[in-house]
Amino acid sequence: MCTIADWERGFTPMTDQVYGKIAEEIIEHADEVKRVTLHRDGEPLIDKKLPARVAMLKDGGIKSTAISTNVSLLNEDRAKSLLDAGLDLIILSIDSLKKDVFESIRVRLVFEEVLENALRFIELRNKVRPETKVWVRMISQDGNQGEWPEYQKYWATKLTDGTDRVYWHNINNWGGQLKGFKPIGTSFEPKLPCVALWSLLVIFCNGEVPLCNVDFNNKYPTGDVNSKTIKELWQSIIMNERRNLHANGQKGQISLCANCNVWDESPDTESALISAEYATDIELRI
């Protein structure tokens, strides 16, 4: 489910200068921004500056900051630092509660360490910053089929009702770029305009902005925050051209969009059922 072997870009860390420019521009629109997510193409806890970068956004009035982590580096010191900085949401990506299955999916991670880190973080959160949301996520794929009922039951006893969430997300095809992809179930997404074009802007560590979160090699460049503002990029001609293609049933003209299923979540939710009905309607009208 990872595309790291296919990356053609460099691995340059984001400089303070680039991050500072991004943060300053986002803070100017704090009332309009729903969430700033500080991860992209890798494990965010490798960044030793992460707590300070979270704190910068929170001090500037950003309502919600988030990360997604494989939990392997989420020791007690990092956990406390992130909670003290004001992190609002953390997604713990744990794909199985069975050691052999987990370690076959998350290669080179140790199941016992990950589980201990996750449980310790939840305990610390309850004491230090109860308002921080914890989402525990399983990526559903061939290796962990049938585990969801027990997985959900286990985590439901650890999490806080009304604040936290345990859910599964189908493995996605990275806009058709994931080699050896095996779909789990049927996705309605190819029939729908993509929400990302109206709600999400991805910025790489060097400041470049791709089409979306599946465009890991920047095949469809949007621009660069080093030479343009985020507002200029968001309202750019190229972004609006892409939105028009999606809104008018022509998303297939963009190769990454034609059969992408990146937002394909569990079909037992009300929102997914609504999407399915809408997708059927869209298919009839196109």
Short mmCIF file of C-alpha atoms in Angstrom, two decimals:
data_model
loop_
_atom_site.label_atom_id
_atom_site.label_comp_id
_atom_site.label_asym_id
_atom_site.label_seq_id
_atom_site.Cartn_x
_atom_site.Cartn_y
_atom_site.Cartn_z
CA MET A 1 0.00 0.00 0.00
CA CYS A 2 3.09 2.24 -0.01
CA THR A 3 4.59 3.83 -3.12
CA ILE A 4 7.99 4.80 -1.72
CA ALA A 5 9.84 2.60 -4.21
CA ASP A 6 8.30 4.63 -7.03
CA TRP A 7 9.13 8.11 -5.75
CA GLU A 8 11.07 10.17 -8.27
CA ARG A 9 11.37 13.28 -6.10
CA GLY A 10 14.03 14.14 -3.57
CA PHE A 11 13.67 13.64 0.16
CA THR A 12 14.59 17.16 1.26
CA PRO A 13 13.28 18.10 4.74
CA MET A 14 11.03 21.16 4.88
CA THR A 15 13.07 24.17 5.91
CA ASP A 16 12.01 26.61 8.61
CA GLN A 17 11.75 29.30 5.94
CA VAL A 18 9.28 27.33 3.81
CA TYR A 19 7.29 26.16 6.82
CA GLY A 20 7.18 29.66 8.25
CA LYS A 21 5.79 31.10 5.01
CA ILE A 22 3.13 28.38 4.83
CA ALA A 23 2.16 28.82 8.49
CA GLU A 24 1.95 32.59 8.19
CA GLU A 25 -0.38 32.40 5.19
CA ILE A 26 -2.60 29.76 6.78
CA ILE A 27 -2.84 31.72 10.03
CA GLU A 28 -4.11 34.73 8.06
CA HIS A 29 -7.13 32.57 7.17
CA ALA A 30 -7.47 30.72 10.49
CA ASP A 31 -11.24 31.20 10.57
CA GLU A 32 -11.65 29.53 7.17
CA VAL A 33 -9.26 26.59 7.57
CA LYS A 34 -10.81 23.44 8.98
CA ARG A 35 -7.60 21.53 9.69
CA VAL A 36 -3.86 21.56 9.01
CA THR A 37 -2.40 18.09 8.70
CA LEU A 38 1.36 17.82 9.25
CA HIS A 39 2.23 14.62 7.47
CA ARG A 40 2.94 13.69 3.90
CA ASP A 41 4.86 10.81 2.26
CA GLY A 42 6.48 9.40 5.35
CA GLU A 43 6.42 9.11 9.13
CA PRO A 44 5.89 12.58 10.69
CA LEU A 45 7.43 11.65 14.04
CA ILE A 46 10.86 11.55 12.37
CA ASP A 47 10.66 15.37 12.34
CA LYS A 48 12.13 16.56 15.65
CA LYS A 49 10.62 20.01 15.03
CA LEU A 50 7.08 18.67 14.81
CA PRO A 51 5.86 19.80 18.28
CA ALA A 52 7.20 23.32 17.65
CA ARG A 53 5.49 23.41 14.26
CA VAL A 54 2.20 22.31 15.80
CA ALA A 55 2.57 24.98 18.50
CA MET A 56 3.22 27.69 15.89
CA LEU A 57 -0.11 26.94 14.22
CA LYS A 58 -2.04 26.70 17.49
CA ASP A 59 -0.55 29.96 18.76
CA GLY A 60 -1.72 31.53 15.50
CA GLY A 61 -5.31 30.49 16.07
CA ILE A 62 -5.59 27.40 13.84
CA LYS A 63 -8.60 25.40 15.05
CA SER A 64 -7.30 21.90 14.35
CA THR A 65 -3.90 20.31 13.76
CA ALA A 66 -3.44 16.64 12.94
CA ILE A 67 -0.98 13.89 12.08
CA SER A 68 -1.22 10.28 10.98
CA THR A 69 1.45 7.95 12.33
CA ASN A 70 2.45 4.29 12.21
CA VAL A 71 2.97 4.68 15.99
CA SER A 72 6.44 3.09 16.02
CA LEU A 73 8.15 6.28 17.26
CA LEU A 74 5.34 7.50 19.52
CA ASN A 75 7.23 7.11 22.79
CA GLU A 76 6.26 8.89 25.99
CA ASP A 77 8.47 11.94 25.40
CA ARG A 78 7.11 12.54 21.89
CA ALA A 79 3.57 11.95 23.10
CA LYS A 80 3.89 14.55 25.87
CA SER A 81 5.54 17.06 23.53
CA LEU A 82 2.75 16.79 20.97
CA LEU A 83 0.00 17.05 23.58
CA ASP A 84 1.67 20.04 25.23
CA ALA A 85 1.97 21.69 21.79
CA GLY A 86 -1.79 21.39 21.33
CA LEU A 87 -2.15 18.63 18.75
CA ASP A 88 -5.89 18.23 18.10
CA LEU A 89 -6.08 14.92 16.22
CA ILE A 90 -3.84 11.91 15.85
CA ILE A 91 -4.58 8.96 13.56
CA LEU A 92 -2.99 5.73 14.79
CA SER A 93 -2.60 3.58 11.69
CA ILE A 94 -2.59 0.00 12.99
CA ASP A 95 -3.67 -2.65 10.50
CA SER A 96 -4.14 -5.70 12.70
CA LEU A 97 -4.22 -6.93 16.29
CA LYS A 98 -2.49 -10.14 15.26
CA LYS A 99 1.29 -9.95 15.52
CA ASP A 100 2.04 -12.03 12.43
CA VAL A 101 -0.47 -10.19 10.26
CA PHE A 102 0.56 -6.76 11.50
CA GLU A 103 4.28 -7.37 10.96
CA SER A 104 3.67 -8.80 7.48
CA ILE A 105 1.91 -5.54 6.52
CA ARG A 106 4.02 -3.03 8.46
CA VAL A 107 7.39 -4.48 7.58
CA ARG A 108 10.20 -3.88 10.12
CA LEU A 109 7.83 -2.65 12.83
CA VAL A 110 7.37 -4.60 16.07
CA PHE A 111 3.74 -5.22 17.00
CA GLU A 112 4.25 -5.16 20.78
CA GLU A 113 6.04 -1.80 20.63
CA VAL A 114 3.37 -0.23 18.46
CA LEU A 115 0.52 -1.46 20.65
CA GLU A 116 2.27 -0.30 23.83
CA ASN A 117 2.91 3.14 22.32
CA ALA A 118 -0.72 3.46 21.24
CA LEU A 119 -2.16 2.50 24.61
CA ARG A 120 0.29 4.76 26.47
CA PHE A 121 -0.61 7.69 24.25
CA ILE A 122 -4.31 7.22 24.96
CA GLU A 123 -3.60 7.16 28.71
CA LEU A 124 -1.49 10.33 28.48
CA ARG A 125 -4.08 12.04 26.34
CA ASN A 126 -6.75 11.31 28.95
CA LYS A 127 -4.61 12.99 31.60
CA VAL A 128 -2.85 15.81 29.73
CA ARG A 129 -5.23 16.94 26.97
CA PRO A 130 -8.57 15.08 26.88
CA GLU A 131 -9.84 17.20 23.97
CA THR A 132 -7.25 15.71 21.59
CA LYS A 133 -9.03 13.23 19.33
CA VAL A 134 -7.62 9.76 18.74
CA TRP A 135 -8.66 7.92 15.59
CA VAL A 136 -7.52 4.32 15.23
CA ARG A 137 -7.51 3.17 11.62
CA MET A 138 -7.17 -0.16 9.86
CA ILE A 139 -6.25 -0.23 6.17
CA SER A 140 -8.44 -3.08 4.92
CA GLN A 141 -6.61 -5.37 2.50
CA ASP A 142 -6.12 -9.05 1.66
CA GLY A 143 -3.96 -9.80 4.71
CA ASN A 144 -6.39 -8.66 7.43
CA GLN A 145 -9.77 -9.64 5.99
CA GLY A 146 -12.30 -10.74 8.62
CA GLU A 147 -10.58 -8.98 11.54
CA TRP A 148 -12.76 -5.88 11.72
CA PRO A 149 -15.39 -7.01 14.30
CA GLU A 150 -12.80 -7.98 16.91
CA TYR A 151 -10.61 -4.98 16.03
CA GLN A 152 -13.52 -2.59 16.50
CA LYS A 153 -14.57 -4.26 19.75
CA TYR A 154 -11.06 -4.05 21.21
CA TRP A 155 -10.46 -0.38 20.44
CA ALA A 156 -13.96 0.68 21.47
CA THR A 157 -13.03 -0.26 25.03
CA LYS A 158 -9.93 1.97 24.93
CA LEU A 159 -11.31 5.11 23.29
CA THR A 160 -13.58 7.93 24.45
CA ASP A 161 -17.15 8.02 23.15
CA GLY A 162 -18.03 11.25 21.39
CA THR A 163 -14.38 12.24 20.90
CA ASP A 164 -12.56 9.31 19.35
CA ARG A 165 -13.13 7.03 16.39
CA VAL A 166 -12.17 3.54 15.26
CA TYR A 167 -12.66 2.86 11.57
CA TRP A 168 -11.35 1.09 8.53
CA HIS A 169 -10.32 2.48 5.18
CA ASN A 170 -10.00 0.34 2.07
CA ILE A 171 -6.58 0.06 0.50
CA ASN A 172 -6.46 2.60 -2.33
CA ASN A 173 -4.83 2.44 -5.75
CA TRP A 174 -3.03 5.80 -5.55
CA GLY A 175 -4.78 7.04 -8.66
CA GLY A 176 -3.97 3.81 -10.50
CA GLN A 177 -0.27 4.06 -9.64
CA LEU A 178 0.03 1.33 -6.99
CA LYS A 179 1.70 -1.72 -8.49
CA GLY A 180 0.01 -5.04 -7.74
CA PHE A 181 -3.09 -3.33 -6.38
CA LYS A 182 -5.88 -5.69 -5.29
CA PRO A 183 -9.22 -3.91 -4.67
CA ILE A 184 -11.32 -4.65 -1.60
CA GLY A 185 -14.98 -4.49 -2.63
CA THR A 186 -16.56 -2.09 -5.12
CA SER A 187 -15.85 1.64 -5.13
CA PHE A 188 -18.31 4.28 -6.34
CA GLU A 189 -15.64 6.95 -6.47
CA PRO A 190 -14.84 6.76 -10.22
CA LYS A 191 -18.39 8.08 -10.81
CA LEU A 192 -18.07 11.02 -8.41
CA PRO A 193 -16.33 14.41 -8.46
CA CYS A 194 -13.44 14.28 -6.00
CA VAL A 195 -13.84 16.18 -2.76
CA ALA A 196 -10.09 16.91 -2.66
CA LEU A 197 -10.27 19.61 -5.34
CA TRP A 198 -12.61 21.66 -3.16
CA SER A 199 -11.22 20.88 0.30
CA LEU A 200 -7.55 19.86 0.23
CA LEU A 201 -4.22 21.38 -0.78
CA VAL A 202 -1.07 19.27 -0.54
CA ILE A 203 2.34 20.92 -0.14
CA PHE A 204 5.54 18.91 -0.54
CA CYS A 205 8.55 19.55 1.68
CA ASN A 206 10.22 21.68 -1.01
CA GLY A 207 7.12 23.87 -1.37
CA GLU A 208 5.79 22.35 -4.59
CA VAL A 209 2.03 21.72 -4.82
CA PRO A 210 0.79 18.65 -6.73
CA LEU A 211 -2.67 17.80 -8.03
CA CYS A 212 -3.72 16.10 -4.77
CA ASN A 213 -2.69 13.61 -2.12
CA VAL A 214 -2.21 10.70 -4.58
CA ASP A 215 0.06 12.66 -6.94
CA PHE A 216 3.25 11.59 -5.15
CA ASN A 217 5.53 12.34 -8.12
CA ASN A 218 3.88 15.66 -8.97
CA LYS A 219 2.73 14.52 -12.41
CA TYR A 220 0.18 17.34 -12.41
CA PRO A 221 1.94 20.38 -10.91
CA THR A 222 -0.20 23.15 -9.45
CA GLY A 223 2.60 25.53 -8.53
CA ASP A 224 5.04 26.36 -5.74
CA VAL A 225 4.48 28.20 -2.45
CA ASN A 226 7.95 29.67 -2.75
CA SER A 227 6.80 31.85 -5.65
CA LYS A 228 3.01 32.01 -5.12
CA THR A 229 0.73 32.41 -2.14
CA ILE A 230 -1.51 29.54 -1.06
CA LYS A 231 -4.51 31.69 -1.93
CA GLU A 232 -3.18 32.26 -5.46
CA LEU A 233 -2.63 28.55 -5.97
CA TRP A 234 -6.06 27.64 -4.57
CA GLN A 235 -7.82 30.11 -6.85
CA SER A 236 -5.58 29.47 -9.87
CA ILE A 237 -6.79 28.83 -13.41
CA ILE A 238 -5.39 25.29 -13.39
CA MET A 239 -7.21 24.36 -10.16
CA ASN A 240 -10.51 25.68 -11.50
CA GLU A 241 -10.01 23.84 -14.80
CA ARG A 242 -9.63 20.60 -12.85
CA ARG A 243 -12.71 21.34 -10.76
CA ASN A 244 -14.74 21.98 -13.91
CA LEU A 245 -13.66 18.65 -15.40
CA HIS A 246 -14.78 16.81 -12.27
CA ALA A 247 -18.04 18.72 -11.94
CA ASN A 248 -18.92 18.00 -15.57
CA GLY A 249 -18.22 14.28 -15.59
CA GLN A 250 -14.88 14.56 -17.39
CA LYS A 251 -12.47 13.67 -14.59
CA GLY A 252 -11.12 10.80 -16.74
CA GLN A 253 -9.19 13.38 -18.76
CA ILE A 254 -6.82 13.47 -15.78
CA SER A 255 -5.16 10.03 -15.70
CA LEU A 256 -4.77 9.92 -11.91
CA CYS A 257 -8.46 10.70 -11.42
CA ALA A 258 -10.03 8.20 -13.82
CA ASN A 259 -10.24 5.22 -11.45
CA CYS A 260 -8.93 6.65 -8.19
CA ASN A 261 -10.48 5.27 -4.98
CA VAL A 262 -8.43 7.11 -2.36
CA TRP A 263 -11.48 8.13 -0.28
CA ASP A 264 -13.05 4.66 -0.30
CA GLU A 265 -14.07 4.08 3.31
CA SER A 266 -16.19 1.41 4.99
CA PRO A 267 -19.61 0.95 3.33
CA ASP A 268 -21.43 0.53 6.64
CA THR A 269 -21.51 4.27 7.29
CA GLU A 270 -24.44 6.50 6.43
CA SER A 271 -22.27 8.84 4.39
CA ALA A 272 -20.99 6.01 2.22
CA LEU A 273 -24.53 4.83 1.53
CA ILE A 274 -25.53 8.33 0.52
CA SER A 275 -22.50 8.50 -1.78
CA ALA A 276 -23.47 5.20 -3.35
CA GLU A 277 -26.97 6.45 -4.14
CA TYR A 278 -25.56 9.72 -5.46
CA ALA A 279 -23.00 7.91 -7.59
CA THR A 280 -25.71 5.79 -9.19
CA ASP A 281 -27.69 8.92 -9.96
CA ILE A 282 -24.65 10.64 -11.44
CA GLU A 283 -23.90 7.63 -13.62
CA LEU A 284 -27.45 7.74 -15.05
CA ARG A 285 -27.27 11.46 -15.82
CA ILE A 286 -23.81 11.64 -17.41
#
